[in-house]
Amino acid sequence: MHLLAFVNRVESDIITPALDRRFGVSQVSLLCHRSELGLATDIAGVCRSLHLPAHVVTLAADTQPLALRQQLAALAQGAVAFNISAASPVQAALAYDLARERQLPLMSIAPHSDRLIWLLGGEHTGLRTGSDIADGLTLAAYFALYGSRIEHIHYRLAQRPQRLEALAAGLAALAVQRPAALSLLNRLCNDLDARQYSRHPLPRGETALRHWLGGCGLVDIDQGGHVRCHDASARFFLGGGWLEVWLLAQVAALQPALPISDAAVGVKVVHDGVANEYDVAIVCNNQLYLVECKTTAPTALHQRGIGLDNLFKLDSAASLGGLHARAMLATLYPATDSEAARAQAQGIALLSGPALAQAQPVLRQWLHAG
């Protein structure tokens, strides 16, 4: 089958039916106005990288409906189907009229649930309206849809650091009871002297943290209580990366129950020459989810909250390059009422303070609700 998919904006739903083998799509034509040519070209590149033949067709403007319909009629030859998930209203109306006239299948994909909606035909495929689209997008393919390139990944879902995961579980348990101790560890590991020892010693009262560090095998502690990480990997982990590693383990535990196709930690992405790094990135149900992790208090320890600046930065990062990502802030400290209200207004989920102990249920609900 030849899939004719409109590109009036970037959505993963434009190509996910073509990647679902049950549709039997052998090639894709991406139909766009001249102003969206760059977007369609990026999407075509993703198709080709996934071994799916694709080409871009520039359409007449919506203000020229007769010429536009003639173009669509010329394209709609043989075994074709329309995907209007990202079509403009004029494109959708003309495609529907033509598909009805020629008895061609015409579909749309529900943007949040990733479920199929047959508007016309489709019976021969054996897939009914409401069917889930197969989940096959990787992080690299998802970012490439938006013209972004992954430059580096710290840890992948399929290649996780098992030893560090076990250590991260211990730090997560400690963080629920004593978040200030983990904030202290973050600061110590990120403020080093010429010998690579922490400039400030561990306070004598931090017995639980000192005991944990003494047995983790990642640091040396001198007689004055100054900490030195064995290598860059240990410093990343103890300086806050443990929370990312731990959350990736929670995502992995949810994979059998949820349509999670890819996830990673420390994902560095380049868009238009500008680099941005995401702590945890997840593709679930062909949608992107981003988690920002904070292991330090945003202000002095005697003050409360997660920091409104963290919410604003996360909101910006989730839409960078046109991304339609869902965002979550994971932090050791509980949000104030005003911060929780702001997060809700911005559509940002929170995993904070004591709720870290319920990370899996919180993540499950967030990814499932999508």
JSON list of N, CA, C and O in Angstrom, two decimals, residues 263-308:
[
{"chain": "A", "resi": 263, "resn": "ALA", "atom": "N", "xyz": [14.30, 4.28, 25.84]},
{"chain": "A", "resi": 263, "resn": "ALA", "atom": "CA", "xyz": [14.53, 5.21, 26.95]},
{"chain": "A", "resi": 263, "resn": "ALA", "atom": "C", "xyz": [16.04, 5.30, 27.16]},
{"chain": "A", "resi": 263, "resn": "ALA", "atom": "O", "xyz": [16.79, 4.36, 26.87]},
{"chain": "A", "resi": 264, "resn": "ALA", "atom": "N", "xyz": [16.49, 6.44, 27.69]},
{"chain": "A", "resi": 264, "resn": "ALA", "atom": "CA", "xyz": [17.92, 6.63, 27.91]},
{"chain": "A", "resi": 264, "resn": "ALA", "atom": "C", "xyz": [18.14, 7.74, 28.92]},
{"chain": "A", "resi": 264, "resn": "ALA", "atom": "O", "xyz": [17.24, 8.52, 29.22]},
{"chain": "A", "resi": 265, "resn": "VAL", "atom": "N", "xyz": [19.39, 7.80, 29.40]},
{"chain": "A", "resi": 265, "resn": "VAL", "atom": "CA", "xyz": [19.83, 8.81, 30.36]},
{"chain": "A", "resi": 265, "resn": "VAL", "atom": "C", "xyz": [20.94, 9.64, 29.73]},
{"chain": "A", "resi": 265, "resn": "VAL", "atom": "O", "xyz": [21.78, 9.13, 28.99]},
{"chain": "A", "resi": 266, "resn": "GLY", "atom": "N", "xyz": [20.93, 10.95, 30.03]},
{"chain": "A", "resi": 266, "resn": "GLY", "atom": "CA", "xyz": [21.98, 11.83, 29.51]},
{"chain": "A", "resi": 266, "resn": "GLY", "atom": "C", "xyz": [21.96, 11.92, 28.00]},
{"chain": "A", "resi": 266, "resn": "GLY", "atom": "O", "xyz": [22.97, 11.67, 27.33]},
{"chain": "A", "resi": 267, "resn": "VAL", "atom": "N", "xyz": [20.81, 12.31, 27.45]},
{"chain": "A", "resi": 267, "resn": "VAL", "atom": "CA", "xyz": [20.63, 12.35, 25.99]},
{"chain": "A", "resi": 267, "resn": "VAL", "atom": "C", "xyz": [20.97, 13.76, 25.49]},
{"chain": "A", "resi": 267, "resn": "VAL", "atom": "O", "xyz": [20.22, 14.70, 25.71]},
{"chain": "A", "resi": 268, "resn": "LYS", "atom": "N", "xyz": [22.10, 13.88, 24.81]},
{"chain": "A", "resi": 268, "resn": "LYS", "atom": "CA", "xyz": [22.53, 15.17, 24.26]},
{"chain": "A", "resi": 268, "resn": "LYS", "atom": "C", "xyz": [22.04, 15.28, 22.82]},
{"chain": "A", "resi": 268, "resn": "LYS", "atom": "O", "xyz": [22.39, 14.45, 21.97]},
{"chain": "A", "resi": 269, "resn": "VAL", "atom": "N", "xyz": [21.23, 16.30, 22.56]},
{"chain": "A", "resi": 269, "resn": "VAL", "atom": "CA", "xyz": [20.59, 16.48, 21.26]},
{"chain": "A", "resi": 269, "resn": "VAL", "atom": "C", "xyz": [21.04, 17.81, 20.66]},
{"chain": "A", "resi": 269, "resn": "VAL", "atom": "O", "xyz": [21.14, 18.82, 21.37]},
{"chain": "A", "resi": 270, "resn": "VAL", "atom": "N", "xyz": [21.30, 17.82, 19.36]},
{"chain": "A", "resi": 270, "resn": "VAL", "atom": "CA", "xyz": [21.69, 19.04, 18.65]},
{"chain": "A", "resi": 270, "resn": "VAL", "atom": "C", "xyz": [20.58, 19.42, 17.67]},
{"chain": "A", "resi": 270, "resn": "VAL", "atom": "O", "xyz": [20.15, 18.59, 16.86]},
{"chain": "A", "resi": 271, "resn": "HIS", "atom": "N", "xyz": [20.12, 20.67, 17.76]},
{"chain": "A", "resi": 271, "resn": "HIS", "atom": "CA", "xyz": [19.10, 21.18, 16.84]},
{"chain": "A", "resi": 271, "resn": "HIS", "atom": "C", "xyz": [19.55, 22.55, 16.34]},
{"chain": "A", "resi": 271, "resn": "HIS", "atom": "O", "xyz": [19.79, 23.46, 17.14]},
{"chain": "A", "resi": 272, "resn": "ASP", "atom": "N", "xyz": [19.69, 22.67, 15.02]},
{"chain": "A", "resi": 272, "resn": "ASP", "atom": "CA", "xyz": [20.14, 23.92, 14.41]},
{"chain": "A", "resi": 272, "resn": "ASP", "atom": "C", "xyz": [21.44, 24.41, 15.03]},
{"chain": "A", "resi": 272, "resn": "ASP", "atom": "O", "xyz": [21.64, 25.61, 15.27]},
{"chain": "A", "resi": 273, "resn": "GLY", "atom": "N", "xyz": [22.34, 23.47, 15.32]},
{"chain": "A", "resi": 273, "resn": "GLY", "atom": "CA", "xyz": [23.64, 23.80, 15.87]},
{"chain": "A", "resi": 273, "resn": "GLY", "atom": "C", "xyz": [23.67, 24.08, 17.35]},
{"chain": "A", "resi": 273, "resn": "GLY", "atom": "O", "xyz": [24.73, 24.32, 17.92]},
{"chain": "A", "resi": 274, "resn": "VAL", "atom": "N", "xyz": [22.50, 24.03, 18.01]},
{"chain": "A", "resi": 274, "resn": "VAL", "atom": "CA", "xyz": [22.42, 24.30, 19.45]},
{"chain": "A", "resi": 274, "resn": "VAL", "atom": "C", "xyz": [22.23, 22.96, 20.18]},
{"chain": "A", "resi": 274, "resn": "VAL", "atom": "O", "xyz": [21.33, 22.19, 19.84]},
{"chain": "A", "resi": 275, "resn": "ALA", "atom": "N", "xyz": [23.07, 22.72, 21.18]},
{"chain": "A", "resi": 275, "resn": "ALA", "atom": "CA", "xyz": [23.01, 21.46, 21.93]},
{"chain": "A", "resi": 275, "resn": "ALA", "atom": "C", "xyz": [22.15, 21.62, 23.17]},
{"chain": "A", "resi": 275, "resn": "ALA", "atom": "O", "xyz": [22.15, 22.68, 23.82]},
{"chain": "A", "resi": 276, "resn": "ASN", "atom": "N", "xyz": [21.43, 20.58, 23.50]},
{"chain": "A", "resi": 276, "resn": "ASN", "atom": "CA", "xyz": [20.63, 20.55, 24.73]},
{"chain": "A", "resi": 276, "resn": "ASN", "atom": "C", "xyz": [20.68, 19.12, 25.26]},
{"chain": "A", "resi": 276, "resn": "ASN", "atom": "O", "xyz": [20.71, 18.16, 24.48]},
{"chain": "A", "resi": 277, "resn": "GLU", "atom": "N", "xyz": [20.70, 18.98, 26.59]},
{"chain": "A", "resi": 277, "resn": "GLU", "atom": "CA", "xyz": [20.79, 17.64, 27.16]},
{"chain": "A", "resi": 277, "resn": "GLU", "atom": "C", "xyz": [19.58, 17.36, 28.05]},
{"chain": "A", "resi": 277, "resn": "GLU", "atom": "O", "xyz": [19.17, 18.21, 28.84]},
{"chain": "A", "resi": 278, "resn": "TYR", "atom": "N", "xyz": [19.02, 16.16, 27.88]},
{"chain": "A", "resi": 278, "resn": "TYR", "atom": "CA", "xyz": [17.87, 15.73, 28.66]},
{"chain": "A", "resi": 278, "resn": "TYR", "atom": "C", "xyz": [18.32, 14.63, 29.62]},
{"chain": "A", "resi": 278, "resn": "TYR", "atom": "O", "xyz": [18.98, 13.67, 29.22]},
{"chain": "A", "resi": 279, "resn": "ASP", "atom": "N", "xyz": [17.95, 14.78, 30.89]},
{"chain": "A", "resi": 279, "resn": "ASP", "atom": "CA", "xyz": [18.39, 13.81, 31.91]},
{"chain": "A", "resi": 279, "resn": "ASP", "atom": "C", "xyz": [17.84, 12.42, 31.62]},
{"chain": "A", "resi": 279, "resn": "ASP", "atom": "O", "xyz": [18.59, 11.44, 31.61]},
{"chain": "A", "resi": 280, "resn": "VAL", "atom": "N", "xyz": [16.53, 12.31, 31.42]},
{"chain": "A", "resi": 280, "resn": "VAL", "atom": "CA", "xyz": [15.90, 11.04, 31.09]},
{"chain": "A", "resi": 280, "resn": "VAL", "atom": "C", "xyz": [14.93, 11.29, 29.94]},
{"chain": "A", "resi": 280, "resn": "VAL", "atom": "O", "xyz": [14.09, 12.20, 30.03]},
{"chain": "A", "resi": 281, "resn": "ALA", "atom": "N", "xyz": [15.04, 10.52, 28.87]},
{"chain": "A", "resi": 281, "resn": "ALA", "atom": "CA", "xyz": [14.13, 10.64, 27.73]},
{"chain": "A", "resi": 281, "resn": "ALA", "atom": "C", "xyz": [13.50, 9.27, 27.46]},
{"chain": "A", "resi": 281, "resn": "ALA", "atom": "O", "xyz": [14.20, 8.25, 27.48]},
{"chain": "A", "resi": 282, "resn": "ILE", "atom": "N", "xyz": [12.20, 9.27, 27.23]},
{"chain": "A", "resi": 282, "resn": "ILE", "atom": "CA", "xyz": [11.44, 8.02, 27.07]},
{"chain": "A", "resi": 282, "resn": "ILE", "atom": "C", "xyz": [10.53, 8.15, 25.86]},
{"chain": "A", "resi": 282, "resn": "ILE", "atom": "O", "xyz": [9.87, 9.19, 25.69]},
{"chain": "A", "resi": 283, "resn": "VAL", "atom": "N", "xyz": [10.47, 7.12, 25.03]},
{"chain": "A", "resi": 283, "resn": "VAL", "atom": "CA", "xyz": [9.45, 7.04, 23.99]},
{"chain": "A", "resi": 283, "resn": "VAL", "atom": "C", "xyz": [8.46, 5.95, 24.42]},
{"chain": "A", "resi": 283, "resn": "VAL", "atom": "O", "xyz": [8.83, 4.79, 24.54]},
{"chain": "A", "resi": 284, "resn": "CYS", "atom": "N", "xyz": [7.23, 6.37, 24.68]},
{"chain": "A", "resi": 284, "resn": "CYS", "atom": "CA", "xyz": [6.17, 5.45, 25.10]},
{"chain": "A", "resi": 284, "resn": "CYS", "atom": "C", "xyz": [4.94, 5.74, 24.25]},
{"chain": "A", "resi": 284, "resn": "CYS", "atom": "O", "xyz": [4.51, 6.89, 24.16]},
{"chain": "A", "resi": 285, "resn": "ASN", "atom": "N", "xyz": [4.39, 4.69, 23.65]},
{"chain": "A", "resi": 285, "resn": "ASN", "atom": "CA", "xyz": [3.21, 4.85, 22.80]},
{"chain": "A", "resi": 285, "resn": "ASN", "atom": "C", "xyz": [3.47, 5.86, 21.69]},
{"chain": "A", "resi": 285, "resn": "ASN", "atom": "O", "xyz": [2.60, 6.64, 21.31]},
{"chain": "A", "resi": 286, "resn": "ASN", "atom": "N", "xyz": [4.71, 5.83, 21.17]},
{"chain": "A", "resi": 286, "resn": "ASN", "atom": "CA", "xyz": [5.14, 6.71, 20.08]},
{"chain": "A", "resi": 286, "resn": "ASN", "atom": "C", "xyz": [5.11, 8.19, 20.45]},
{"chain": "A", "resi": 286, "resn": "ASN", "atom": "O", "xyz": [5.05, 9.05, 19.56]},
{"chain": "A", "resi": 287, "resn": "GLN", "atom": "N", "xyz": [5.17, 8.50, 21.75]},
{"chain": "A", "resi": 287, "resn": "GLN", "atom": "CA", "xyz": [5.23, 9.87, 22.22]},
{"chain": "A", "resi": 287, "resn": "GLN", "atom": "C", "xyz": [6.47, 10.06, 23.08]},
{"chain": "A", "resi": 287, "resn": "GLN", "atom": "O", "xyz": [6.97, 9.11, 23.68]},
{"chain": "A", "resi": 288, "resn": "LEU", "atom": "N", "xyz": [6.97, 11.30, 23.14]},
{"chain": "A", "resi": 288, "resn": "LEU", "atom": "CA", "xyz": [8.19, 11.58, 23.88]},
{"chain": "A", "resi": 288, "resn": "LEU", "atom": "C", "xyz": [7.88, 12.12, 25.27]},
{"chain": "A", "resi": 288, "resn": "LEU", "atom": "O", "xyz": [7.04, 13.01, 25.44]},
{"chain": "A", "resi": 289, "resn": "TYR", "atom": "N", "xyz": [8.58, 11.58, 26.26]},
{"chain": "A", "resi": 289, "resn": "TYR", "atom": "CA", "xyz": [8.47, 12.01, 27.66]},
{"chain": "A", "resi": 289, "resn": "TYR", "atom": "C", "xyz": [9.87, 12.39, 28.14]},
{"chain": "A", "resi": 289, "resn": "TYR", "atom": "O", "xyz": [10.83, 11.64, 27.92]},
{"chain": "A", "resi": 290, "resn": "LEU", "atom": "N", "xyz": [9.98, 13.53, 28.81]},
{"chain": "A", "resi": 290, "resn": "LEU", "atom": "CA", "xyz": [11.27, 14.01, 29.29]},
{"chain": "A", "resi": 290, "resn": "LEU", "atom": "C", "xyz": [11.21, 14.24, 30.80]},
{"chain": "A", "resi": 290, "resn": "LEU", "atom": "O", "xyz": [10.24, 14.83, 31.30]},
{"chain": "A", "resi": 291, "resn": "VAL", "atom": "N", "xyz": [12.24, 13.80, 31.51]},
{"chain": "A", "resi": 291, "resn": "VAL", "atom": "CA", "xyz": [12.33, 13.99, 32.96]},
{"chain": "A", "resi": 291, "resn": "VAL", "atom": "C", "xyz": [13.59, 14.78, 33.27]},
{"chain": "A", "resi": 291, "resn": "VAL", "atom": "O", "xyz": [14.69, 14.41, 32.86]},
{"chain": "A", "resi": 292, "resn": "GLU", "atom": "N", "xyz": [13.41, 15.88, 33.97]},
{"chain": "A", "resi": 292, "resn": "GLU", "atom": "CA", "xyz": [14.54, 16.67, 34.48]},
{"chain": "A", "resi": 292, "resn": "GLU", "atom": "C", "xyz": [14.76, 16.30, 35.94]},
{"chain": "A", "resi": 292, "resn": "GLU", "atom": "O", "xyz": [13.81, 16.27, 36.73]},
{"chain": "A", "resi": 293, "resn": "CYS", "atom": "N", "xyz": [16.01, 15.97, 36.29]},
{"chain": "A", "resi": 293, "resn": "CYS", "atom": "CA", "xyz": [16.32, 15.52, 37.65]},
{"chain": "A", "resi": 293, "resn": "CYS", "atom": "C", "xyz": [17.11, 16.60, 38.40]},
{"chain": "A", "resi": 293, "resn": "CYS", "atom": "O", "xyz": [18.10, 17.13, 37.88]},
{"chain": "A", "resi": 294, "resn": "LYS", "atom": "N", "xyz": [16.70, 16.89, 39.62]},
{"chain": "A", "resi": 294, "resn": "LYS", "atom": "CA", "xyz": [17.37, 17.88, 40.46]},
{"chain": "A", "resi": 294, "resn": "LYS", "atom": "C", "xyz": [17.65, 17.26, 41.82]},
{"chain": "A", "resi": 294, "resn": "LYS", "atom": "O", "xyz": [16.74, 16.82, 42.51]},
{"chain": "A", "resi": 295, "resn": "THR", "atom": "N", "xyz": [18.94, 17.24, 42.18]},
{"chain": "A", "resi": 295, "resn": "THR", "atom": "CA", "xyz": [19.31, 16.65, 43.47]},
{"chain": "A", "resi": 295, "resn": "THR", "atom": "C", "xyz": [19.87, 17.70, 44.43]},
{"chain": "A", "resi": 295, "resn": "THR", "atom": "O", "xyz": [20.44, 17.34, 45.46]},
{"chain": "A", "resi": 296, "resn": "THR", "atom": "N", "xyz": [19.71, 18.96, 44.09]},
{"chain": "A", "resi": 296, "resn": "THR", "atom": "CA", "xyz": [20.11, 20.02, 45.02]},
{"chain": "A", "resi": 296, "resn": "THR", "atom": "C", "xyz": [18.91, 20.89, 45.34]},
{"chain": "A", "resi": 296, "resn": "THR", "atom": "O", "xyz": [17.98, 21.01, 44.55]},
{"chain": "A", "resi": 297, "resn": "ALA", "atom": "N", "xyz": [18.95, 21.49, 46.51]},
{"chain": "A", "resi": 297, "resn": "ALA", "atom": "CA", "xyz": [17.89, 22.44, 46.86]},
{"chain": "A", "resi": 297, "resn": "ALA", "atom": "C", "xyz": [18.06, 23.69, 46.01]},
{"chain": "A", "resi": 297, "resn": "ALA", "atom": "O", "xyz": [19.19, 24.15, 45.78]},
{"chain": "A", "resi": 298, "resn": "PRO", "atom": "N", "xyz": [16.96, 24.25, 45.47]},
{"chain": "A", "resi": 298, "resn": "PRO", "atom": "CA", "xyz": [17.08, 25.43, 44.61]},
{"chain": "A", "resi": 298, "resn": "PRO", "atom": "C", "xyz": [17.51, 26.68, 45.35]},
{"chain": "A", "resi": 298, "resn": "PRO", "atom": "O", "xyz": [17.97, 27.62, 44.74]},
{"chain": "A", "resi": 299, "resn": "THR", "atom": "N", "xyz": [17.33, 26.68, 46.67]},
{"chain": "A", "resi": 299, "resn": "THR", "atom": "CA", "xyz": [17.70, 27.84, 47.50]},
{"chain": "A", "resi": 299, "resn": "THR", "atom": "C", "xyz": [18.40, 27.31, 48.74]},
{"chain": "A", "resi": 299, "resn": "THR", "atom": "O", "xyz": [18.76, 26.14, 48.82]},
{"chain": "A", "resi": 300, "resn": "ALA", "atom": "N", "xyz": [18.57, 28.17, 49.71]},
{"chain": "A", "resi": 300, "resn": "ALA", "atom": "CA", "xyz": [19.19, 27.74, 50.97]},
{"chain": "A", "resi": 300, "resn": "ALA", "atom": "C", "xyz": [18.37, 26.61, 51.58]},
{"chain": "A", "resi": 300, "resn": "ALA", "atom": "O", "xyz": [17.15, 26.56, 51.43]},
{"chain": "A", "resi": 301, "resn": "LEU", "atom": "N", "xyz": [19.04, 25.73, 52.28]},
{"chain": "A", "resi": 301, "resn": "LEU", "atom": "CA", "xyz": [18.39, 24.53, 52.77]},
{"chain": "A", "resi": 301, "resn": "LEU", "atom": "C", "xyz": [17.25, 24.81, 53.74]},
{"chain": "A", "resi": 301, "resn": "LEU", "atom": "O", "xyz": [16.36, 23.98, 53.89]},
{"chain": "A", "resi": 302, "resn": "HIS", "atom": "N", "xyz": [17.27, 25.98, 54.40]},
{"chain": "A", "resi": 302, "resn": "HIS", "atom": "CA", "xyz": [16.19, 26.25, 55.35]},
{"chain": "A", "resi": 302, "resn": "HIS", "atom": "C", "xyz": [14.93, 26.71, 54.63]},
{"chain": "A", "resi": 302, "resn": "HIS", "atom": "O", "xyz": [13.87, 26.84, 55.25]},
{"chain": "A", "resi": 303, "resn": "GLN", "atom": "N", "xyz": [15.03, 26.99, 53.32]},
{"chain": "A", "resi": 303, "resn": "GLN", "atom": "CA", "xyz": [13.86, 27.39, 52.56]},
{"chain": "A", "resi": 303, "resn": "GLN", "atom": "C", "xyz": [13.22, 26.19, 51.89]},
{"chain": "A", "resi": 303, "resn": "GLN", "atom": "O", "xyz": [13.80, 25.12, 51.79]},
{"chain": "A", "resi": 304, "resn": "ARG", "atom": "N", "xyz": [11.99, 26.39, 51.41]},
{"chain": "A", "resi": 304, "resn": "ARG", "atom": "CA", "xyz": [11.22, 25.28, 50.86]},
{"chain": "A", "resi": 304, "resn": "ARG", "atom": "C", "xyz": [11.06, 25.44, 49.35]},
{"chain": "A", "resi": 304, "resn": "ARG", "atom": "O", "xyz": [11.22, 26.52, 48.81]},
{"chain": "A", "resi": 305, "resn": "GLY", "atom": "N", "xyz": [10.67, 24.32, 48.70]},
{"chain": "A", "resi": 305, "resn": "GLY", "atom": "CA", "xyz": [10.29, 24.40, 47.31]},
{"chain": "A", "resi": 305, "resn": "GLY", "atom": "C", "xyz": [11.25, 23.73, 46.34]},
{"chain": "A", "resi": 305, "resn": "GLY", "atom": "O", "xyz": [12.29, 23.20, 46.72]},
{"chain": "A", "resi": 306, "resn": "ILE", "atom": "N", "xyz": [10.85, 23.73, 45.07]},
{"chain": "A", "resi": 306, "resn": "ILE", "atom": "CA", "xyz": [11.63, 23.10, 44.01]},
{"chain": "A", "resi": 306, "resn": "ILE", "atom": "C", "xyz": [12.23, 24.13, 43.06]},
{"chain": "A", "resi": 306, "resn": "ILE", "atom": "O", "xyz": [13.07, 23.78, 42.23]},
{"chain": "A", "resi": 307, "resn": "GLY", "atom": "N", "xyz": [11.79, 25.37, 43.16]},
{"chain": "A", "resi": 307, "resn": "GLY", "atom": "CA", "xyz": [12.34, 26.42, 42.30]},
{"chain": "A", "resi": 307, "resn": "GLY", "atom": "C", "xyz": [11.52, 26.63, 41.04]},
{"chain": "A", "resi": 307, "resn": "GLY", "atom": "O", "xyz": [11.49, 25.77, 40.18]},
{"chain": "A", "resi": 308, "resn": "LEU", "atom": "N", "xyz": [10.87, 27.78, 40.95]},
{"chain": "A", "resi": 308, "resn": "LEU", "atom": "CA", "xyz": [10.06, 28.07, 39.77]},
{"chain": "A", "resi": 308, "resn": "LEU", "atom": "C", "xyz": [10.92, 28.13, 38.51]},
{"chain": "A", "resi": 308, "resn": "LEU", "atom": "O", "xyz": [10.45, 27.80, 37.41]}
]
